[in-house]
XYZ file of C-alpha atoms in Angstrom:
741
model
C 116.548 80.241 66.361
C 114.898 83.172 64.528
C 117.226 85.938 63.459
C 115.769 88.541 65.830
C 116.649 86.382 68.871
C 120.345 86.186 68.020
C 121.165 89.761 69.007
C 121.899 88.948 72.626
C 123.932 85.764 72.088
C 127.198 87.687 72.075
C 126.420 89.418 75.378
C 125.429 86.117 76.994
C 128.662 84.525 75.831
C 130.618 87.408 77.334
C 128.825 87.007 80.661
C 129.482 83.258 80.702
C 133.142 83.796 79.914
C 133.422 86.412 82.642
C 131.844 84.093 85.182
C 134.253 81.285 84.246
C 137.235 83.619 84.629
C 135.927 84.776 88.005
C 135.553 81.165 89.139
C 139.103 80.302 88.125
C 140.554 83.381 89.818
C 138.627 82.666 92.998
C 139.618 79.017 93.132
C 143.265 79.953 92.921
C 142.858 82.231 95.937
C 141.109 79.644 98.142
C 142.533 79.086 101.608
C 141.304 77.860 105.021
C 138.659 79.960 106.694
C 139.042 81.250 110.258
C 136.262 80.428 112.675
C 133.840 83.333 113.191
C 132.420 84.004 116.637
C 129.189 85.584 117.764
C 129.011 88.664 119.891
C 129.248 87.920 123.603
C 125.664 88.952 124.300
C 124.319 86.703 121.571
C 126.292 83.756 122.922
C 124.902 84.321 126.423
C 121.261 84.597 125.372
C 121.266 82.720 122.078
C 118.500 85.045 120.896
C 118.877 87.532 118.062
C 116.454 90.464 118.156
C 115.341 91.342 114.605
C 114.831 94.997 113.726
C 111.881 95.961 111.524
C 111.298 99.315 109.794
C 108.318 98.794 107.493
C 105.726 98.280 110.258
C 106.157 101.749 111.819
C 108.434 103.665 109.377
C 111.077 103.659 112.135
C 113.339 100.960 113.509
C 111.491 98.776 115.992
C 112.169 95.385 117.492
C 109.986 92.704 115.928
C 108.728 91.928 119.444
C 107.153 95.412 119.596
C 105.068 95.366 116.395
C 101.428 94.324 116.028
C 101.685 92.827 112.559
C 103.177 89.941 110.634
C 106.344 91.049 108.835
C 108.553 88.768 106.734
C 112.249 89.611 106.439
C 114.561 88.501 103.618
C 118.270 89.329 103.742
C 120.969 89.488 101.077
C 122.521 86.435 102.708
C 119.297 84.553 101.909
C 119.217 85.828 98.299
C 122.775 84.810 97.621
C 122.542 81.399 99.286
C 119.495 80.618 97.133
C 121.244 82.004 94.006
C 118.392 84.463 93.471
C 118.781 86.489 90.296
C 115.474 88.361 90.561
C 113.046 89.567 93.197
C 110.662 86.801 92.082
C 113.256 84.213 93.175
C 113.383 85.732 96.666
C 109.797 84.705 97.507
C 110.104 81.071 96.383
C 109.996 79.854 99.993
C 107.536 82.432 101.355
C 104.000 81.000 101.653
C 101.379 83.674 101.124
C 103.698 85.893 99.070
C 103.474 85.133 95.358
C 105.036 86.813 92.355
C 102.507 87.030 89.556
C 104.051 86.641 86.126
C 103.513 86.110 82.429
C 106.103 83.417 81.745
C 105.661 83.595 77.974
C 106.615 87.225 77.277
C 106.388 89.932 79.936
C 107.889 88.061 82.886
C 107.263 89.078 86.494
C 104.388 91.542 86.876
C 103.483 92.196 90.516
C 103.505 90.803 94.061
C 100.519 89.059 95.654
C 100.178 89.260 99.473
C 97.305 87.395 101.112
C 95.414 87.329 97.816
C 95.800 91.043 97.010
C 98.138 92.113 94.197
C 98.898 94.688 91.525
C 98.805 98.369 92.434
C 97.002 97.502 95.677
C 100.393 96.526 97.154
C 102.915 99.305 97.817
C 106.418 98.473 96.570
C 109.181 100.754 97.824
C 112.861 100.902 96.941
C 114.790 102.857 99.583
C 111.500 104.484 100.518
C 110.639 105.465 96.927
C 107.437 103.998 95.390
C 108.037 102.139 92.138
C 105.894 102.837 89.075
C 102.375 101.480 88.556
C 101.507 98.288 86.739
C 99.172 98.611 83.757
C 98.092 96.158 81.080
C 95.539 96.151 78.315
C 94.769 93.302 75.933
C 97.278 90.592 75.061
C 100.110 92.743 73.730
C 100.611 95.447 76.377
C 101.877 95.127 79.941
C 103.858 97.680 81.942
C 105.080 95.605 84.890
C 106.586 96.488 88.297
C 109.668 94.281 87.930
C 112.182 97.137 88.044
C 114.353 96.283 91.078
C 117.656 94.465 90.669
C 118.025 91.813 93.389
C 121.816 92.088 93.304
C 121.736 95.560 94.865
C 119.211 94.732 97.602
C 120.431 94.270 101.174
C 117.085 93.497 102.806
C 113.402 93.135 101.955
C 110.609 93.548 104.493
C 107.054 92.487 103.646
C 104.205 93.854 105.750
C 101.188 91.547 105.464
C 97.757 93.150 105.347
C 96.317 96.680 104.996
C 98.779 99.465 105.829
C 97.042 102.675 104.741
C 97.395 104.123 108.263
C 101.066 104.743 107.442
C 101.385 104.356 103.657
C 98.158 105.749 102.243
C 96.144 104.734 99.204
C 98.631 102.364 97.593
C 98.927 99.950 100.552
C 95.462 98.437 100.914
C 97.019 94.990 100.371
C 100.363 95.386 102.136
C 103.847 96.799 101.682
C 107.067 95.450 100.185
C 109.994 97.614 101.320
C 113.405 97.011 99.749
C 116.637 98.538 101.016
C 119.705 98.665 98.787
C 123.275 98.168 99.944
C 124.985 101.050 101.752
C 128.719 101.810 101.285
C 129.468 100.909 104.925
C 128.172 97.396 104.309
C 131.158 96.770 102.034
C 133.818 99.176 103.271
C 133.400 98.532 107.007
C 136.258 100.021 109.017
C 138.830 99.324 106.304
C 138.033 102.394 104.235
C 137.302 100.399 101.100
C 135.722 97.111 100.090
C 133.938 95.429 97.268
C 131.972 92.424 96.136
C 131.557 90.542 92.874
C 129.126 87.668 92.487
C 127.687 85.778 89.559
C 125.042 83.068 89.102
C 124.255 80.660 86.284
C 120.900 78.877 85.988
C 120.472 75.956 83.621
C 116.657 76.253 83.561
C 116.732 79.433 81.460
C 120.433 79.536 80.498
C 120.666 82.797 82.395
C 123.819 84.404 83.696
C 123.803 87.293 86.133
C 126.803 89.236 87.383
C 126.955 92.036 89.945
C 129.970 94.113 90.981
C 130.052 96.732 93.755
C 132.888 98.858 95.107
C 132.775 101.131 98.150
C 135.220 103.781 99.361
C 135.234 105.761 102.588
C 137.275 108.847 103.400
C 136.524 110.438 106.730
C 132.805 111.126 107.045
C 132.060 110.464 103.348
C 131.464 107.035 101.789
C 130.650 106.181 98.177
C 129.314 103.005 96.582
C 129.145 102.255 92.863
C 127.581 99.111 91.464
C 126.929 97.545 88.079
C 124.826 94.492 87.307
C 123.794 92.584 84.200
C 121.563 89.598 83.521
C 121.075 87.681 80.313
C 118.946 84.617 79.611
C 116.259 83.008 77.548
C 112.919 81.227 77.899
C 112.623 78.882 80.845
C 112.299 75.157 80.397
C 108.753 73.797 80.677
C 108.516 70.298 82.134
C 105.078 69.599 80.618
C 106.348 70.262 77.078
C 109.031 68.489 75.083
C 110.420 71.887 74.150
C 109.289 75.383 75.015
C 107.847 76.839 71.821
C 107.569 80.313 73.320
C 111.073 81.635 72.747
C 112.269 84.524 74.861
C 115.592 86.325 75.031
C 116.126 88.885 77.777
C 118.871 91.237 78.902
C 118.904 93.746 81.726
C 121.518 96.197 82.923
C 121.474 98.092 86.213
C 123.603 100.697 87.960
C 123.583 102.040 91.504
C 125.460 105.037 92.905
C 125.250 106.030 96.575
C 126.922 108.805 98.524
C 126.623 108.840 102.318
C 128.057 111.602 104.514
C 127.963 112.156 108.276
C 128.074 115.736 109.486
C 129.678 117.098 112.643
C 126.401 116.848 114.588
C 125.959 113.113 114.034
C 123.419 113.427 111.257
C 123.557 111.494 107.981
C 123.053 112.752 104.426
C 122.407 110.210 101.699
C 121.993 110.573 97.932
C 121.406 107.723 95.510
C 120.902 107.155 91.817
C 119.474 103.931 90.419
C 119.072 103.023 86.750
C 117.790 99.871 85.118
C 117.060 99.045 81.510
C 115.812 95.807 79.983
C 115.349 94.386 76.514
C 113.200 91.350 75.726
C 112.711 89.665 72.366
C 110.034 86.990 72.149
C 108.699 84.537 69.597
C 105.384 83.076 70.815
C 104.635 79.875 68.909
C 102.448 77.878 71.306
C 99.268 79.790 70.379
C 99.771 79.749 66.615
C 97.110 77.977 64.575
C 94.398 77.992 67.255
C 91.628 80.317 68.395
C 92.148 83.938 67.462
C 95.614 83.050 66.139
C 94.468 80.309 63.744
C 95.742 82.244 60.720
C 98.863 83.607 62.464
C 102.214 82.080 61.538
C 104.502 84.429 63.484
C 103.956 86.415 66.686
C 107.071 88.383 67.584
C 107.665 90.777 70.454
C 110.330 93.433 70.981
C 110.095 95.105 74.394
C 112.232 97.747 76.084
C 111.957 99.116 79.628
C 113.887 101.795 81.502
C 113.639 103.110 85.062
C 115.488 105.879 86.893
C 115.186 106.685 90.595
C 116.958 109.655 92.181
C 116.611 110.282 95.898
C 118.134 112.405 98.637
C 117.538 112.003 102.343
C 118.581 113.517 105.634
C 118.573 111.500 108.860
C 119.001 113.410 112.070
C 119.414 112.403 115.686
C 120.475 114.040 118.900
C 117.217 115.119 120.433
C 115.044 118.187 120.425
C 111.717 119.425 121.683
C 109.772 118.190 118.650
C 111.672 115.015 117.763
C 114.506 112.805 118.951
C 115.272 111.602 115.449
C 113.778 111.536 112.003
C 114.223 111.379 108.277
C 113.370 113.719 105.408
C 113.399 112.280 101.894
C 112.850 113.759 98.429
C 112.762 111.688 95.265
C 112.133 111.532 91.544
C 111.167 108.431 89.582
C 110.796 107.911 85.825
C 109.681 104.736 84.074
C 109.275 104.091 80.359
C 107.891 101.006 78.618
C 107.821 100.416 74.875
C 106.498 97.130 73.530
C 106.316 96.233 69.858
C 104.409 93.265 68.457
C 104.438 91.868 64.936
C 101.568 89.538 64.027
C 102.033 87.839 60.634
C 98.830 86.238 59.333
C 99.964 84.458 56.195
C 97.124 81.887 56.365
C 94.376 84.529 56.268
C 92.303 84.919 53.065
C 94.157 88.206 52.628
C 97.643 87.696 54.118
C 98.601 90.639 56.321
C 101.185 91.716 58.865
C 99.961 93.704 61.864
C 102.450 95.869 63.746
C 101.424 97.124 67.181
C 103.112 99.555 69.559
C 102.359 100.097 73.247
C 103.989 102.943 75.172
C 103.598 103.692 78.879
C 105.351 106.529 80.675
C 105.190 107.649 84.284
C 106.987 110.509 86.023
C 106.696 110.925 89.777
C 108.095 113.221 92.446
C 107.708 113.017 96.186
C 108.621 114.498 99.546
C 108.376 112.674 102.863
C 109.212 113.373 106.508
C 109.005 110.908 109.407
C 109.792 112.022 112.967
C 109.952 110.216 116.296
C 109.827 111.329 119.937
C 110.026 109.377 123.195
C 108.843 110.561 126.602
C 107.378 109.220 129.835
C 104.359 110.067 131.973
C 104.092 108.323 135.309
C 104.707 104.610 134.783
C 103.951 104.814 131.051
C 106.551 105.078 128.282
C 105.449 106.852 125.111
C 106.832 106.498 121.582
C 105.329 109.103 119.272
C 105.807 108.986 115.494
C 104.397 111.464 113.022
C 105.049 112.692 109.525
C 103.722 113.720 106.152
C 104.036 112.650 102.542
C 103.357 114.398 99.242
C 103.451 112.607 95.904
C 102.667 113.668 92.346
C 102.489 111.370 89.303
C 101.937 112.063 85.641
C 100.967 109.028 83.581
C 100.738 108.820 79.824
C 99.918 105.832 77.622
C 99.081 105.172 74.008
C 98.806 102.358 71.491
C 99.488 102.420 67.771
C 98.822 99.899 65.033
C 99.326 99.376 61.321
C 98.087 96.581 59.066
C 100.031 95.889 55.854
C 98.912 93.531 53.091
C 101.723 91.080 52.358
C 100.663 90.753 48.713
C 99.188 94.144 47.816
C 101.213 96.233 50.369
C 98.122 98.303 51.154
C 98.133 99.767 54.667
C 95.516 100.848 57.186
C 95.568 102.109 60.754
C 92.082 100.716 61.476
C 92.215 97.372 63.320
C 89.029 95.653 64.526
C 87.324 99.005 64.124
C 89.811 100.839 66.365
C 91.490 103.841 64.766
C 95.144 104.135 65.785
C 96.957 105.784 67.471
C 94.745 105.896 70.561
C 94.840 106.191 74.325
C 93.112 103.856 76.787
C 92.795 106.728 79.259
C 93.620 110.445 79.015
C 96.942 111.803 80.209
C 96.454 111.865 83.974
C 98.050 113.722 86.863
C 97.595 112.240 90.325
C 98.390 114.205 93.479
C 98.393 112.716 96.970
C 98.972 114.409 100.325
C 98.991 112.518 103.596
C 99.827 113.123 107.247
C 99.944 110.520 109.994
C 100.480 110.216 113.720
C 101.183 107.037 115.673
C 101.724 106.564 119.394
C 102.760 103.494 121.361
C 102.153 103.515 125.109
C 103.948 100.853 127.134
C 102.994 100.005 130.709
C 104.786 97.042 132.213
C 104.138 94.095 129.854
C 101.363 95.817 127.930
C 101.798 98.031 124.878
C 99.011 99.845 123.052
C 99.497 101.415 119.615
C 97.108 103.795 117.882
C 97.647 105.462 114.513
C 95.670 107.698 112.192
C 96.462 108.973 108.714
C 94.578 111.625 106.764
C 94.861 111.459 102.962
C 93.751 113.782 100.208
C 93.775 112.302 96.700
C 93.240 114.103 93.409
C 93.288 112.726 89.887
C 92.890 115.126 86.990
C 92.750 114.087 83.322
C 94.135 116.170 80.486
C 92.313 115.632 77.209
C 94.554 116.050 74.185
C 93.683 115.824 70.496
C 94.456 112.088 70.312
C 92.016 111.202 73.081
C 89.341 113.647 71.917
C 89.397 112.302 68.344
C 89.225 108.674 69.458
C 86.430 109.092 72.022
C 84.224 112.102 71.165
C 81.455 110.559 73.301
C 83.600 110.279 76.451
C 83.459 112.754 79.307
C 86.599 112.188 81.416
C 86.091 112.694 85.122
C 88.256 114.155 87.859
C 88.507 112.409 91.209
C 88.886 114.078 94.610
C 88.856 111.880 97.714
C 89.561 112.431 101.413
C 90.047 109.466 103.724
C 90.941 108.789 107.356
C 92.760 105.499 107.964
C 92.978 104.360 111.597
C 94.997 101.544 113.120
C 94.994 100.125 116.654
C 97.122 97.386 118.163
C 97.659 95.716 121.517
C 100.625 93.604 122.648
C 101.021 91.588 125.806
C 104.544 90.344 126.503
C 103.920 86.984 128.160
C 107.648 86.631 128.829
C 110.761 88.449 127.665
C 110.827 86.072 124.697
C 107.147 85.726 123.786
C 104.161 87.934 123.125
C 100.638 87.899 121.754
C 99.126 90.747 119.751
C 95.885 91.955 118.260
C 95.623 94.572 115.515
C 92.911 96.370 113.597
C 93.907 98.269 110.455
C 91.882 100.205 107.913
C 92.896 100.440 104.288
C 91.704 102.366 101.270
C 92.536 102.803 97.606
C 91.291 105.793 95.668
C 89.900 105.185 92.157
C 92.928 105.038 89.832
C 93.154 106.795 86.494
C 92.866 103.606 84.422
C 89.533 102.676 86.032
C 87.913 106.087 86.456
C 88.488 107.049 82.817
C 88.754 103.744 81.006
C 87.953 104.232 77.319
C 87.378 101.775 74.486
C 85.583 101.853 71.137
C 85.267 98.651 69.071
C 82.627 99.253 66.374
C 83.297 95.838 64.811
C 82.036 94.154 67.997
C 79.577 96.933 68.962
C 81.506 97.512 72.226
C 82.152 100.769 74.053
C 83.791 101.419 77.467
C 83.077 104.716 79.202
C 84.366 106.633 82.270
C 82.568 106.334 85.612
C 82.018 109.612 87.525
C 80.525 107.708 90.503
C 83.438 105.370 91.198
C 84.172 105.162 94.934
C 87.336 104.374 96.870
C 87.997 100.767 97.804
C 88.084 100.197 101.561
C 89.197 97.421 103.865
C 89.028 96.557 107.544
C 91.501 93.959 108.713
C 92.078 92.106 111.977
C 95.198 90.174 112.959
C 95.584 87.970 116.037
C 99.088 86.624 116.447
C 101.688 85.147 118.756
C 105.491 85.039 118.621
C 108.136 83.143 120.567
C 111.934 83.284 120.488
C 114.416 80.874 122.028
C 118.073 79.943 121.766
C 118.445 79.722 117.992
C 114.730 78.975 117.613
C 111.585 80.979 116.966
C 107.931 80.575 116.032
C 105.037 82.765 114.986
C 101.396 82.347 114.030
C 98.888 84.899 112.763
C 95.155 84.581 112.179
C 93.785 87.265 109.870
C 90.481 88.381 108.442
C 90.057 91.343 106.106
C 86.781 92.591 104.707
C 86.901 94.665 101.523
C 84.103 96.929 100.340
C 83.589 98.780 97.065
C 86.270 96.735 95.313
C 86.768 98.090 91.806
C 86.206 95.626 88.980
C 87.373 96.760 85.538
C 85.209 96.592 82.418
C 81.918 95.427 83.915
C 79.236 94.806 81.275
C 76.357 97.260 81.733
C 74.224 96.235 78.756
C 73.157 98.102 75.598
C 73.114 101.889 75.456
C 69.498 102.916 74.645
C 70.713 105.812 72.506
C 73.400 104.134 70.375
C 72.785 100.418 70.824
C 76.427 99.925 71.803
C 77.134 97.355 74.534
C 78.559 99.460 77.356
C 81.355 98.504 79.729
C 82.506 100.477 82.744
C 84.621 100.010 85.863
C 82.300 99.440 88.818
C 82.418 98.984 92.594
C 81.377 95.491 93.675
C 79.608 95.007 96.995
C 82.070 93.301 99.312
C 84.651 90.560 99.647
C 86.429 88.854 102.522
C 89.800 87.121 102.804
C 90.667 85.164 105.933
C 93.300 82.636 106.871
C 96.320 81.691 108.911
C 100.051 82.303 108.501
C 102.650 80.453 110.555
C 106.353 79.769 110.563
C 109.324 78.990 112.697
C 112.875 77.768 113.174
C 114.052 74.970 115.467
C 117.686 74.604 116.538
C 118.577 70.889 116.677
C 121.789 71.375 118.635
C 120.886 68.456 120.897
C 120.855 66.132 117.878
C 123.774 67.498 115.914
C 125.834 70.651 115.895
C 124.734 73.041 113.168
C 121.404 71.342 112.420
C 118.154 73.302 112.252
C 114.646 73.056 110.845
C 112.623 75.819 109.171
C 109.003 75.843 108.141
C 106.142 78.038 107.015
C 102.436 77.732 106.265
C 99.734 79.782 104.545
C 96.076 78.744 104.325
C 93.417 81.232 103.244
C 90.045 81.540 101.601
C 88.487 84.441 99.757
C 84.839 85.053 98.965
C 82.923 87.557 96.890
C 80.126 88.370 99.340
C 77.938 89.627 96.509
C 77.972 86.403 94.464
C 79.124 83.876 97.066
C 81.874 82.719 94.718
C 85.543 82.269 95.719
C 88.080 84.986 94.906
C 90.466 83.804 92.218
C 93.211 86.053 93.557
C 93.562 83.804 96.633
C 95.716 80.776 96.000
C 95.699 77.233 97.399
C 97.194 76.203 100.767
C 100.991 76.403 100.740
C 103.717 75.143 103.061
C 107.507 75.012 103.075
C 109.937 73.019 105.195
C 113.706 72.702 105.244
C 116.453 70.939 107.130
C 119.686 72.906 107.321
C 123.226 72.175 108.391
C 126.215 74.466 108.907
C 129.713 73.378 109.874
C 131.123 74.646 113.207
C 133.456 77.038 111.419
C 130.778 78.223 109.015
C 132.735 77.178 105.922
C 130.065 74.718 104.752
C 126.326 75.223 104.636
C 123.641 73.065 103.060
C 119.857 73.033 103.022
C 117.242 70.572 101.757
C 113.953 72.381 101.158
C 110.472 71.277 100.264
C 107.584 73.271 98.794
C 104.123 71.786 99.271
C 101.083 73.221 97.494
C 97.546 71.862 97.439
C 95.521 71.665 94.245
C 93.735 74.889 93.380
C 90.107 73.832 93.475
C 88.400 76.727 95.320
C 87.863 79.061 92.364
C 85.116 81.068 90.730
C 84.190 79.227 87.526
C 80.847 80.919 86.977
C 82.224 82.467 83.788
C 83.533 79.173 82.406
C 85.634 76.201 83.420
C 89.226 76.979 84.421
C 92.389 74.924 84.407
C 92.999 73.407 87.843
C 96.660 73.504 88.774
C 97.313 70.188 90.576
C 98.970 70.050 93.961
C 102.639 69.253 94.173
C 105.641 68.645 96.395
C 108.971 69.933 95.099
C 112.354 69.470 96.789
C 115.470 71.621 96.313
C 119.031 71.209 97.559
C 121.460 74.086 98.234
C 125.151 74.039 99.093
C 127.565 76.862 99.942
C 131.305 76.435 100.534
C 133.395 79.288 101.861
C 136.660 78.381 100.190
C 138.592 81.350 101.541
C 138.101 84.512 103.568
C 136.944 86.277 100.420
C 135.555 83.466 98.278
C 132.277 81.537 98.438
C 131.085 78.962 95.907
C 127.420 77.988 95.762
C 125.413 75.319 93.958
C 121.769 74.300 93.789
C 119.691 71.455 92.411
C 116.008 72.360 92.179
C 113.006 70.086 91.624
C 115.042 67.028 92.579
C 112.187 64.624 91.800
C 111.722 66.108 88.303
C 108.073 66.901 89.045
C 105.685 68.497 86.538
C 103.911 71.391 88.220
C 102.421 74.843 87.706
C 102.388 77.894 89.946
C 98.752 78.877 90.421
C 99.469 82.526 89.597
C 100.842 81.567 86.165
C 97.677 79.786 84.982
C 94.973 81.805 86.734
C 92.068 82.528 84.393
C 93.079 80.024 81.687
C 90.675 77.452 80.248
C 91.640 73.755 80.529
C 92.201 73.505 76.768
C 94.327 76.648 76.430
C 97.290 75.638 74.230
C 99.738 77.740 76.234
C 99.266 75.770 79.498
C 102.024 73.150 78.940
C 104.518 75.934 78.271
C 103.677 77.684 81.548
C 104.786 74.700 83.615
C 107.929 75.112 85.698
C 111.250 73.474 84.814
C 112.026 69.898 85.748
C 115.202 68.981 87.574
C 117.648 71.831 87.116
C 121.014 73.025 88.367
C 122.564 76.374 89.245
C 125.991 77.517 90.361
C 127.275 80.781 91.751
C 130.443 82.394 92.990
C 130.974 85.332 95.325
C 134.165 87.275 96.009
C 134.621 90.053 98.560
C 137.586 92.219 99.469
């Protein structure tokens, strides 16, 4: 192993030793588990009513929402030994985590074929930082949330701008971290420690949380750490792309109830990550034919501070509501060393990419109920203000390995440089939503008004690099309506229809994209005429709930107009002869498909048996060219058979993932690698060895199948040398342990 990858070996050894000690201590404390009972009402009806927040920004029963929402709980994460948010969506058809498995890891979340900054990701109501990448050596990702601190994730499928504004044209992922009361309960104090080990990437993760409560005040403090290396690749004898990663996270929460029944909450979240990489699979081919070493050294840090006030008790303007203020800071620094010892003049090229974003926000959401005649009204309204400052630059230096001469000019680019000017984005939005219920019918209408401003700030670095560029400011106003109708066929079933409008204002990286490559006669310029992306989506769905069973199906169709495509070739500039590139709006696109899922209680066959399943089938089309959209993946399905002992001390699940081959793609620009279809089976086991101890184990890819996730190989040619190393691991094992007190 290269010297620069040895730095984290000591920390990994410490984590492994700590996990072993925790396992031994827990095993010594094991004792029989008392039988847990359900609440009397649940026993009588056998139906559990799930509460959803993301669909309306307030707690609503799932039966009262006109959208498809997926819910993932901490119990699910821990049973599946999830060490990252990407692991959480393994069994969620239609929700994919896009990633660069060779260096940068998880990048963004794809919902119904829409990903990146078009999907809003919230942590305790706070938007996470933007994703931005340029070239092969720079990628600021959105993987900043530690799964160990998350209590629940809700995913809203489809456009949601009527409540969440410009960033939610593709959907919303809302994550809620653990509250002190979750651990302390009525005892006044409580804690949890859990740790997982995965053989596939030799990773170890450990999370510890402690909560205290004294009167109306409760405090939670948590620490988490993860350490691992490159994942195994079944299609390769050994993974040549070495990767060593470490992350450390901390969470502090203070919750206080006042004398009037209102709740004050303050939280502080910090995460930092370090990744060292040694990419060897590409060496000696293509643009890296003279490269003998390609090393990466990446560091990320994120801080989120928030304060919120929840009130209840009634009033003329609102029955209850929440006011939240927050601050978020994210920093990315990525260093790359490219040693070209086989070049006619041997050189070493050192590159630096830095991305920084600072954001502040204020939000208020209020709710009021009232009645008129035989109609019940639920009125929600609120506002949101958000301000972001984004700064990015790249630097580079070429050094001759023999003559030691240096230059900051690479491929004609003069470093340091910016890919867009320092940009400040301001967003203001206000929304109103009303649900009117009459007997078994419920009608929901919502409207949000958004004002978006993006202003560039040209500094000396940008002005010197692009004297020809004229950065543009963006000012947009948009109205986003939503309308939904529910008919409750019975108390346990309903059908719904929803229309929702979405929009996304032109972002800074597209409006003012800048590039100058004299060596290749290429120039990218800002676009003052860039328009907002818009969408119009329809959902038709049905849900049913029974005793321990449930089912849902949703048909959807969303039409997108003025989609922004980055770096579109315009042709030669008549004045300079440069080949111009610019971000442009494309005509239109459509994505349509079906989502379905359900659970069946097999109590008549055997106590504790159940079946789960899910399905996603969709197609996307560029209506301008008639070609498929490569952001929409192949048909996916999951199925599992589960068993739990009467006392709940044993739980096991056999799960299958079924994915069709990815053949419906746009290959007009060249042939692409076709990820073959596959069926993969996983086995999970959890044993509650004592009232405070649970041991878990998993065996994934039981049949040792060679397969690729379509998001990992999208856009790659069939002969790309990196493809074998992007395959997923073969048969692999994981173990975990969880202690509570």
